PDB file of C-alpha atoms in Angstrom:
ATOM      1  CA  MET A   1     -25.830  31.162  13.279  1.00 51.00           C
ATOM      2  CA  GLY A   2     -23.966  29.948  16.352  1.00 54.00           C
ATOM      3  CA  PRO A   3     -21.145  27.383  16.429  1.00 53.00           C
ATOM      4  CA  ALA A   4     -23.578  24.582  17.275  1.00 53.00           C
ATOM      5  CA  GLY A   5     -25.831  25.410  14.320  1.00 56.00           C
ATOM      6  CA  ALA A   6     -22.868  25.570  11.965  1.00 54.00           C
ATOM      7  CA  GLY A   7     -21.691  22.142  13.176  1.00 52.00           C
ATOM      8  CA  VAL A   8     -25.131  20.604  12.565  1.00 48.00           C
ATOM      9  CA  GLN A   9     -25.255  22.130   9.076  1.00 53.00           C
ATOM     10  CA  ARG A  10     -21.818  20.731   8.199  1.00 52.00           C
ATOM     11  CA  ALA A  11     -22.870  17.276   9.462  1.00 49.00           C
ATOM     12  CA  ARG A  12     -26.044  17.380   7.331  1.00 50.00           C
ATOM     13  CA  LYS A  13     -24.074  18.365   4.249  1.00 48.00           C
ATOM     14  CA  ALA A  14     -21.623  15.533   4.876  1.00 49.00           C
ATOM     15  CA  ARG A  15     -24.443  13.020   5.216  1.00 50.00           C
ATOM     16  CA  ARG A  16     -26.092  14.217   2.005  1.00 47.00           C
ATOM     17  CA  ARG A  17     -22.821  14.118   0.087  1.00 52.00           C
ATOM     18  CA  HIS A  18     -21.963  10.563   1.122  1.00 51.00           C
ATOM     19  CA  ALA A  19     -25.524   9.228   0.914  1.00 51.00           C
ATOM     20  CA  GLN A  20     -25.791   9.878  -2.827  1.00 55.00           C
ATOM     21  CA  GLY A  21     -24.493   6.993  -4.898  1.00 78.00           C
ATOM     22  CA  LEU A  22     -23.200   5.059  -1.892  1.00 87.00           C
ATOM     23  CA  ARG A  23     -24.091   1.794  -3.646  1.00 90.00           C
ATOM     24  CA  CYS A  24     -21.685   2.770  -6.431  1.00 92.00           C
ATOM     25  CA  VAL A  25     -18.953   3.381  -3.857  1.00 93.00           C
ATOM     26  CA  VAL A  26     -19.490  -0.089  -2.377  1.00 94.00           C
ATOM     27  CA  ASP A  27     -19.436  -1.634  -5.862  1.00 94.00           C
ATOM     28  CA  ALA A  28     -16.116   0.120  -6.478  1.00 95.00           C
ATOM     29  CA  MET A  29     -14.626  -1.391  -3.324  1.00 96.00           C
ATOM     30  CA  LEU A  30     -15.824  -4.871  -4.279  1.00 96.00           C
ATOM     31  CA  TYR A  31     -14.375  -4.317  -7.761  1.00 96.00           C
ATOM     32  CA  ILE A  32     -10.972  -3.340  -6.391  1.00 96.00           C
ATOM     33  CA  GLY A  33     -10.996  -6.270  -4.000  1.00 95.00           C
ATOM     34  CA  HIS A  34     -11.722  -8.720  -6.823  1.00 95.00           C
ATOM     35  CA  THR A  35      -9.410  -7.263  -9.498  1.00 94.00           C
ATOM     36  CA  SER A  36      -6.727  -5.547  -7.359  1.00 92.00           C
ATOM     37  CA  CYS A  37      -7.098  -2.442  -9.487  1.00 92.00           C
ATOM     38  CA  GLN A  38      -4.982   0.448  -8.250  1.00 91.00           C
ATOM     39  CA  TRP A  39      -6.896   3.357  -6.787  1.00 93.00           C
ATOM     40  CA  ARG A  40      -5.892   5.836  -9.492  1.00 93.00           C
ATOM     41  CA  TYR A  41      -6.876   3.414 -12.272  1.00 94.00           C
ATOM     42  CA  LEU A  42     -10.430   3.017 -10.978  1.00 94.00           C
ATOM     43  CA  ALA A  43     -12.991   3.429 -13.775  1.00 93.00           C
ATOM     44  CA  GLU A  44     -14.677   6.824 -13.952  1.00 91.00           C
ATOM     45  CA  SER A  45     -18.096   5.168 -13.796  1.00 90.00           C
ATOM     46  CA  PHE A  46     -17.464   4.552 -10.087  1.00 92.00           C
ATOM     47  CA  GLY A  47     -16.913   8.253  -9.427  1.00 89.00           C
ATOM     48  CA  PRO A  48     -13.796   9.964  -8.070  1.00 92.00           C
ATOM     49  CA  TRP A  49     -11.332   7.419  -6.705  1.00 94.00           C
ATOM     50  CA  THR A  50     -10.523   9.761  -3.814  1.00 94.00           C
ATOM     51  CA  ARG A  51     -14.089   9.494  -2.540  1.00 93.00           C
ATOM     52  CA  VAL A  52     -14.009   5.687  -2.703  1.00 95.00           C
ATOM     53  CA  TRP A  53     -10.622   5.624  -0.973  1.00 95.00           C
ATOM     54  CA  SER A  54     -11.709   7.957   1.844  1.00 94.00           C
ATOM     55  CA  GLN A  55     -14.895   5.946   2.450  1.00 95.00           C
ATOM     56  CA  PHE A  56     -12.974   2.667   2.515  1.00 96.00           C
ATOM     57  CA  ARG A  57     -10.472   4.157   4.958  1.00 94.00           C
ATOM     58  CA  ARG A  58     -13.285   5.393   7.195  1.00 95.00           C
ATOM     59  CA  TRP A  59     -15.141   2.079   7.225  1.00 96.00           C
ATOM     60  CA  SER A  60     -11.959   0.109   7.858  1.00 94.00           C
ATOM     61  CA  ARG A  61     -11.227   2.193  10.927  1.00 93.00           C
ATOM     62  CA  ASN A  62     -14.686   2.369  12.494  1.00 94.00           C
ATOM     63  CA  GLY A  63     -15.565  -1.328  12.098  1.00 94.00           C
ATOM     64  CA  THR A  64     -18.260  -0.960   9.450  1.00 95.00           C
ATOM     65  CA  TRP A  65     -16.898  -3.851   7.372  1.00 96.00           C
ATOM     66  CA  ALA A  66     -16.870  -6.147  10.401  1.00 96.00           C
ATOM     67  CA  GLN A  67     -20.485  -5.249  11.246  1.00 96.00           C
ATOM     68  CA  ALA A  68     -21.579  -5.804   7.647  1.00 96.00           C
ATOM     69  CA  LEU A  69     -19.943  -9.242   7.631  1.00 96.00           C
ATOM     70  CA  THR A  70     -21.740 -10.165  10.869  1.00 96.00           C
ATOM     71  CA  VAL A  71     -25.132  -9.207   9.417  1.00 95.00           C
ATOM     72  CA  LEU A  72     -24.520 -11.010   6.119  1.00 95.00           C
ATOM     73  CA  HIS A  73     -23.271 -14.131   7.880  1.00 96.00           C
ATOM     74  CA  ALA A  74     -26.461 -14.258   9.939  1.00 94.00           C
ATOM     75  CA  ALA A  75     -28.500 -13.910   6.731  1.00 93.00           C
ATOM     76  CA  ALA A  76     -26.530 -16.749   5.138  1.00 93.00           C
ATOM     77  CA  ARG A  77     -27.224 -19.009   8.115  1.00 92.00           C
ATOM     78  CA  ARG A  78     -30.955 -18.220   7.918  1.00 91.00           C
ATOM     79  CA  GLN A  79     -30.972 -19.002   4.214  1.00 89.00           C
ATOM     80  CA  ASP A  80     -29.139 -22.262   4.912  1.00 86.00           C
ATOM     81  CA  GLY A  81     -31.961 -23.284   7.238  1.00 87.00           C
ATOM     82  CA  ARG A  82     -30.020 -22.907  10.495  1.00 89.00           C
ATOM     83  CA  ALA A  83     -32.154 -22.483  13.592  1.00 86.00           C
ATOM     84  CA  GLU A  84     -29.841 -19.842  15.099  1.00 91.00           C
ATOM     85  CA  GLU A  85     -28.074 -16.882  13.490  1.00 92.00           C
ATOM     86  CA  THR A  86     -24.884 -17.307  15.510  1.00 93.00           C
ATOM     87  CA  PRO A  87     -22.714 -20.453  15.507  1.00 94.00           C
ATOM     88  CA  SER A  88     -22.061 -22.840  18.368  1.00 94.00           C
ATOM     89  CA  MET A  89     -18.748 -23.954  16.853  1.00 95.00           C
ATOM     90  CA  ALA A  90     -16.018 -22.001  15.061  1.00 96.00           C
ATOM     91  CA  VAL A  91     -12.715 -22.891  13.444  1.00 96.00           C
ATOM     92  CA  ILE A  92      -9.835 -20.400  13.650  1.00 96.00           C
ATOM     93  CA  ASP A  93      -6.812 -20.557  11.381  1.00 95.00           C
ATOM     94  CA  THR A  94      -4.133 -18.227  10.027  1.00 94.00           C
ATOM     95  CA  HIS A  95      -2.601 -17.739   6.600  1.00 92.00           C
ATOM     96  CA  LEU A  96       0.670 -15.987   5.781  1.00 88.00           C
ATOM     97  CA  ALA A  97       0.713 -13.428   2.966  1.00 87.00           C
ATOM     98  CA  ARG A  98       4.033 -12.138   1.700  1.00 83.00           C
ATOM     99  CA  GLY A  99       4.439  -8.394   1.718  1.00 79.00           C
ATOM    100  CA  ALA A 100       4.851  -6.353  -1.435  1.00 73.00           C
ATOM    101  CA  SER A 101       7.934  -4.226  -1.974  1.00 61.00           C
ATOM    102  CA  ASN A 102       5.996  -1.125  -0.965  1.00 58.00           C
ATOM    103  CA  GLY A 103       4.589  -2.654   2.227  1.00 52.00           C
ATOM    104  CA  GLY A 104       4.285  -0.294   5.147  1.00 52.00           C
ATOM    105  CA  PHE A 105       6.102  -0.208   8.459  1.00 52.00           C
ATOM    106  CA  THR A 106       3.375  -2.257  10.114  1.00 50.00           C
ATOM    107  CA  PHE A 107       4.568  -5.416   8.389  1.00 56.00           C
ATOM    108  CA  ASP A 108       8.315  -4.804   8.395  1.00 50.00           C
ATOM    109  CA  ASP A 109       8.937  -7.488  11.007  1.00 60.00           C
ATOM    110  CA  ARG A 110       9.476 -11.089  10.013  1.00 61.00           C
ATOM    111  CA  GLY A 111       7.695 -14.207  11.202  1.00 57.00           C
ATOM    112  CA  GLY A 112       6.211 -17.481  10.065  1.00 57.00           C
ATOM    113  CA  PRO A 113       8.281 -20.651   9.622  1.00 59.00           C
ATOM    114  CA  TYR A 114      11.849 -19.993  10.756  1.00 55.00           C
ATOM    115  CA  GLY A 115      11.015 -16.286  10.953  1.00 60.00           C
ATOM    116  CA  ARG A 116      11.717 -15.759   7.273  1.00 66.00           C
ATOM    117  CA  THR A 117       8.394 -14.439   5.976  1.00 68.00           C
ATOM    118  CA  LYS A 118       7.906 -10.696   5.713  1.00 76.00           C
ATOM    119  CA  GLY A 119       4.275  -9.752   5.257  1.00 81.00           C
ATOM    120  CA  ALA A 120       0.947 -10.159   7.042  1.00 87.00           C
ATOM    121  CA  LYS A 121      -0.839 -12.918   8.947  1.00 91.00           C
ATOM    122  CA  ARG A 122      -4.521 -13.232   8.100  1.00 94.00           C
ATOM    123  CA  VAL A 123      -6.732 -14.744  10.785  1.00 96.00           C
ATOM    124  CA  ILE A 124     -10.217 -15.952   9.915  1.00 97.00           C
ATOM    125  CA  ALA A 125     -12.940 -17.802  11.772  1.00 97.00           C
ATOM    126  CA  VAL A 126     -15.551 -19.949  10.008  1.00 96.00           C
ATOM    127  CA  ASP A 127     -18.592 -21.857  11.227  1.00 94.00           C
ATOM    128  CA  VAL A 128     -19.769 -25.325  10.251  1.00 92.00           C
ATOM    129  CA  THR A 129     -21.101 -23.988   6.926  1.00 90.00           C
ATOM    130  CA  GLY A 130     -17.585 -22.893   5.954  1.00 91.00           C
ATOM    131  CA  LEU A 131     -18.521 -19.220   5.603  1.00 92.00           C
ATOM    132  CA  PRO A 132     -16.289 -16.618   7.280  1.00 95.00           C
ATOM    133  CA  VAL A 133     -17.647 -15.293  10.547  1.00 96.00           C
ATOM    134  CA  ALA A 134     -14.868 -12.742  11.029  1.00 97.00           C
ATOM    135  CA  GLY A 135     -11.411 -11.813   9.794  1.00 97.00           C
ATOM    136  CA  VAL A 136      -8.519  -9.761  11.153  1.00 96.00           C
ATOM    137  CA  VAL A 137      -4.927  -9.121  10.039  1.00 94.00           C
ATOM    138  CA  VAL A 138      -1.881  -8.945  12.293  1.00 92.00           C
ATOM    139  CA  PRO A 139       1.874  -8.671  11.634  1.00 87.00           C
ATOM    140  CA  THR A 140       3.579 -11.905  10.631  1.00 85.00           C
ATOM    141  CA  SER A 141       5.580 -12.072  13.835  1.00 85.00           C
ATOM    142  CA  THR A 142       2.398 -12.443  15.900  1.00 90.00           C
ATOM    143  CA  HIS A 143       2.341 -15.863  17.572  1.00 91.00           C
ATOM    144  CA  GLU A 144      -0.568 -18.224  16.946  1.00 94.00           C
ATOM    145  CA  ASN A 145      -1.527 -17.920  20.621  1.00 95.00           C
ATOM    146  CA  ARG A 146      -1.945 -14.163  20.353  1.00 95.00           C
ATOM    147  CA  ALA A 147      -3.634 -14.365  16.934  1.00 95.00           C
ATOM    148  CA  SER A 148      -6.281 -16.750  18.291  1.00 96.00           C
ATOM    149  CA  GLU A 149      -6.773 -14.546  21.335  1.00 96.00           C
ATOM    150  CA  LEU A 150      -7.308 -11.465  19.149  1.00 96.00           C
ATOM    151  CA  MET A 151      -9.828 -13.331  17.019  1.00 97.00           C
ATOM    152  CA  LEU A 152     -11.844 -14.461  20.046  1.00 96.00           C
ATOM    153  CA  GLU A 153     -11.846 -10.892  21.355  1.00 96.00           C
ATOM    154  CA  HIS A 154     -13.025  -9.687  17.952  1.00 96.00           C
ATOM    155  CA  LEU A 155     -15.823 -12.276  17.864  1.00 96.00           C
ATOM    156  CA  THR A 156     -16.914 -11.139  21.327  1.00 95.00           C
ATOM    157  CA  GLN A 157     -17.018  -7.515  20.189  1.00 94.00           C
ATOM    158  CA  GLN A 158     -19.149  -8.499  17.199  1.00 94.00           C
ATOM    159  CA  GLY A 159     -21.626 -10.269  19.486  1.00 93.00           C
ATOM    160  CA  VAL A 160     -21.365 -13.702  17.881  1.00 92.00           C
ATOM    161  CA  THR A 161     -20.140 -15.653  20.913  1.00 92.00           C
ATOM    162  CA  GLU A 162     -23.467 -15.998  22.728  1.00 91.00           C
ATOM    163  CA  ARG A 163     -23.912 -19.609  21.591  1.00 93.00           C
ATOM    164  CA  LEU A 164     -20.249 -20.390  20.988  1.00 94.00           C
ATOM    165  CA  GLU A 165     -19.222 -23.543  22.848  1.00 95.00           C
ATOM    166  CA  LEU A 166     -16.352 -25.053  20.841  1.00 95.00           C
ATOM    167  CA  VAL A 167     -13.437 -23.461  18.982  1.00 96.00           C
ATOM    168  CA  LEU A 168     -11.035 -25.534  16.891  1.00 95.00           C
ATOM    169  CA  VAL A 169      -7.461 -24.304  16.418  1.00 95.00           C
ATOM    170  CA  ASP A 170      -4.385 -25.928  14.901  1.00 91.00           C
ATOM    171  CA  ARG A 171      -1.403 -27.107  16.882  1.00 90.00           C
ATOM    172  CA  GLY A 172       0.439 -23.864  16.391  1.00 90.00           C
ATOM    173  CA  VAL A 173      -1.510 -22.815  19.484  1.00 94.00           C
ATOM    174  CA  THR A 174       0.100 -24.297  22.567  1.00 94.00           C
ATOM    175  CA  ALA A 175      -1.884 -26.510  24.938  1.00 95.00           C
ATOM    176  CA  ALA A 176      -1.426 -24.043  27.799  1.00 96.00           C
ATOM    177  CA  ALA A 177      -2.670 -21.157  25.664  1.00 96.00           C
ATOM    178  CA  ALA A 178      -5.695 -23.183  24.542  1.00 95.00           C
ATOM    179  CA  ARG A 179      -6.644 -23.898  28.163  1.00 96.00           C
ATOM    180  CA  ALA A 180      -6.180 -20.237  29.095  1.00 96.00           C
ATOM    181  CA  LEU A 181      -8.329 -19.055  26.184  1.00 96.00           C
ATOM    182  CA  GLY A 182     -11.028 -21.541  27.157  1.00 95.00           C
ATOM    183  CA  ARG A 183     -11.082 -20.267  30.739  1.00 95.00           C
ATOM    184  CA  ASP A 184     -11.087 -16.606  29.710  1.00 95.00           C
ATOM    185  CA  HIS A 185     -13.949 -16.988  27.221  1.00 94.00           C
ATOM    186  CA  ASP A 186     -15.882 -19.778  28.975  1.00 94.00           C
ATOM    187  CA  LEU A 187     -15.734 -22.263  26.104  1.00 94.00           C
ATOM    188  CA  GLU A 188     -13.725 -25.252  24.909  1.00 95.00           C
ATOM    189  CA  VAL A 189     -10.680 -24.513  22.742  1.00 95.00           C
ATOM    190  CA  ARG A 190      -9.580 -27.767  21.106  1.00 94.00           C
ATOM    191  CA  ARG A 191      -6.282 -28.256  19.285  1.00 94.00           C
ATOM    192  CA  VAL A 192      -6.581 -30.444  16.191  1.00 90.00           C
ATOM    193  CA  GLY A 193      -3.981 -31.933  13.890  1.00 82.00           C
ATOM    194  CA  TRP A 194      -2.286 -35.150  12.823  1.00 75.00           C
ATOM    195  CA  ASP A 195       0.426 -36.664  15.003  1.00 73.00           C
ATOM    196  CA  ASP A 196       2.306 -38.092  12.017  1.00 72.00           C
ATOM    197  CA  LYS A 197       3.540 -35.823   9.256  1.00 74.00           C
ATOM    198  CA  GLN A 198       2.784 -36.846   5.668  1.00 69.00           C
ATOM    199  CA  PRO A 199       3.298 -34.936   2.392  1.00 72.00           C
ATOM    200  CA  VAL A 200      -0.405 -35.164   1.479  1.00 72.00           C
ATOM    201  CA  PHE A 201      -3.402 -33.166   2.606  1.00 71.00           C
ATOM    202  CA  ARG A 202      -5.642 -35.126   4.959  1.00 73.00           C
ATOM    203  CA  PRO A 203      -8.828 -33.342   5.993  1.00 76.00           C
ATOM    204  CA  ILE A 204      -9.777 -33.140   9.649  1.00 83.00           C
ATOM    205  CA  ARG A 205     -13.457 -33.221  10.529  1.00 83.00           C
ATOM    206  CA  HIS A 206     -14.866 -29.657  10.459  1.00 85.00           C
ATOM    207  CA  ALA A 207     -11.367 -28.124  10.548  1.00 88.00           C
ATOM    208  CA  TRP A 208     -10.930 -28.578   6.785  1.00 89.00           C
ATOM    209  CA  ARG A 209     -13.611 -25.973   6.171  1.00 91.00           C
ATOM    210  CA  VAL A 210     -11.298 -23.143   7.182  1.00 92.00           C
ATOM    211  CA  GLU A 211      -8.758 -24.302   4.574  1.00 90.00           C
ATOM    212  CA  VAL A 212     -11.473 -24.150   1.920  1.00 91.00           C
ATOM    213  CA  ALA A 213     -12.372 -20.661   3.115  1.00 93.00           C
ATOM    214  CA  HIS A 214      -8.759 -19.504   2.759  1.00 93.00           C
ATOM    215  CA  GLY A 215      -8.765 -20.881  -0.779  1.00 91.00           C
ATOM    216  CA  ARG A 216     -11.927 -19.004  -1.675  1.00 92.00           C
ATOM    217  CA  LEU A 217     -10.592 -15.782  -0.248  1.00 94.00           C
ATOM    218  CA  GLY A 218      -7.439 -16.266  -2.316  1.00 90.00           C
ATOM    219  CA  ARG A 219      -9.518 -15.643  -5.445  1.00 91.00           C
ATOM    220  CA  SER A 220      -9.609 -11.997  -4.398  1.00 93.00           C
ATOM    221  CA  ARG A 221      -6.580 -10.571  -6.189  1.00 93.00           C
ATOM    222  CA  ARG A 222      -6.234  -7.800  -3.659  1.00 93.00           C
ATOM    223  CA  LEU A 223      -5.146 -10.535  -1.238  1.00 93.00           C
ATOM    224  CA  ALA A 224      -2.479 -11.963  -3.577  1.00 90.00           C
ATOM    225  CA  LYS A 225       0.081 -10.127  -1.443  1.00 86.00           C
ATOM    226  CA  SER A 226       0.004  -7.697   1.430  1.00 86.00           C
ATOM    227  CA  PHE A 227      -0.031  -4.358  -0.380  1.00 86.00           C
ATOM    228  CA  GLU A 228      -1.267  -2.353   2.599  1.00 87.00           C
ATOM    229  CA  ASN A 229       0.544   0.062   4.875  1.00 82.00           C
ATOM    230  CA  THR A 230      -1.521  -0.511   8.015  1.00 86.00           C
ATOM    231  CA  THR A 231      -3.211  -3.429   9.724  1.00 89.00           C
ATOM    232  CA  ALA A 232      -6.517  -1.510   9.621  1.00 91.00           C
ATOM    233  CA  SER A 233      -6.404  -1.298   5.824  1.00 92.00           C
ATOM    234  CA  ALA A 234      -5.293  -4.929   5.461  1.00 92.00           C
ATOM    235  CA  THR A 235      -8.102  -6.059   7.765  1.00 95.00           C
ATOM    236  CA  GLY A 236     -10.563  -4.001   5.733  1.00 96.00           C
ATOM    237  CA  TRP A 237      -9.639  -5.756   2.484  1.00 96.00           C
ATOM    238  CA  LEU A 238      -9.791  -9.167   4.140  1.00 97.00           C
ATOM    239  CA  GLN A 239     -13.284  -8.386   5.410  1.00 97.00           C
ATOM    240  CA  VAL A 240     -14.306  -7.101   1.966  1.00 97.00           C
ATOM    241  CA  ALA A 241     -13.222 -10.451   0.499  1.00 96.00           C
ATOM    242  CA  CYS A 242     -15.209 -12.281   3.182  1.00 97.00           C
ATOM    243  CA  ILE A 243     -18.263 -10.143   2.388  1.00 97.00           C
ATOM    244  CA  ALA A 244     -17.898 -10.816  -1.346  1.00 95.00           C
ATOM    245  CA  THR A 245     -17.738 -14.574  -0.697  1.00 94.00           C
ATOM    246  CA  THR A 246     -20.897 -14.417   1.408  1.00 95.00           C
ATOM    247  CA  LEU A 247     -22.727 -12.266  -1.133  1.00 94.00           C
ATOM    248  CA  ARG A 248     -21.918 -14.706  -3.934  1.00 91.00           C
ATOM    249  CA  LEU A 249     -23.393 -17.570  -1.927  1.00 89.00           C
ATOM    250  CA  LEU A 250     -26.520 -15.589  -1.065  1.00 89.00           C
ATOM    251  CA  SER A 251     -27.068 -14.560  -4.682  1.00 87.00           C
ATOM    252  CA  ARG A 252     -26.593 -18.129  -5.980  1.00 79.00           C
ATOM    253  CA  GLU A 253     -29.064 -19.542  -3.463  1.00 70.00           C
ATOM    254  CA  ARG A 254     -31.667 -16.907  -4.269  1.00 70.00           C
ATOM    255  CA  ALA A 255     -31.236 -17.483  -8.005  1.00 71.00           C
ATOM    256  CA  ARG A 256     -31.621 -21.227  -7.483  1.00 70.00           C
ATOM    257  CA  ARG A 257     -34.836 -20.823  -5.492  1.00 66.00           C
ATOM    258  CA  ARG A 258     -36.424 -18.168  -7.703  1.00 63.00           C
ATOM    259  CA  PRO A 259     -37.678 -20.519 -10.495  1.00 58.00           C
ATOM    260  CA  ALA A 260     -39.383 -22.753  -7.909  1.00 51.00           C
ATOM    261  CA  ALA A 261     -41.071 -19.736  -6.365  1.00 50.00           C
ATOM    262  CA  LEU A 262     -42.343 -18.553  -9.784  1.00 49.00           C
ATOM    263  CA  ALA A 263     -43.643 -21.981 -10.841  1.00 49.00           C
ATOM    264  CA  PRO A 264     -47.488 -22.264 -11.009  1.00 48.00           C
TER     265      PRO A 264
END
């Protein structure tokens, strides 16, 4: 057998090995995301933890999680009765997560208010339904201007900007940067926020949905702190949490509609 034949045989063996029980591997990742279980303490029923870890690492690097979130978000919009699978409006916001003591070199720089926070900056985009459209993680020192730019680039790569006309951002994004982002992506980037500061939460039309989304994602214990060593891994866990949130909504809606469908 020549080198080409040997390569094909190795590829087929790899596909067979990873195809078996792949649902169990995904369940293990969702379990870790929800409970923050350490890799080596993963239950034996999920299989070898090394296999789950290697698959998670692979999917975090090649964009599989991002693609899965895009597909599930479109399904959620269809189930919600939306005419189109992609949104015409999105809200982008960031959330600071403090780094754990074993955080990697990626997050060693400081940022946030007064430059005192050491950790990760999670950037998510939601549509009018409040469900996450996409999520990425950057170092804390990344400015809001750059974080919003990276998110818009990510949304473009995922193919969800075809109908996008309006993007809401907070006032951490400068007016000049908002105008530049609007010109570059051919849409309106609008800064929202209250002019007067008050010690109470006051919702802003549509923009409050991203705050609710951050709160839902916070139920994922893996996101309690930034435990990751790379931005790719941190982004992977953020996207896993977004996927879990979407799956819970889809399952609840289907369970709610099932009795009506079975009624005589």
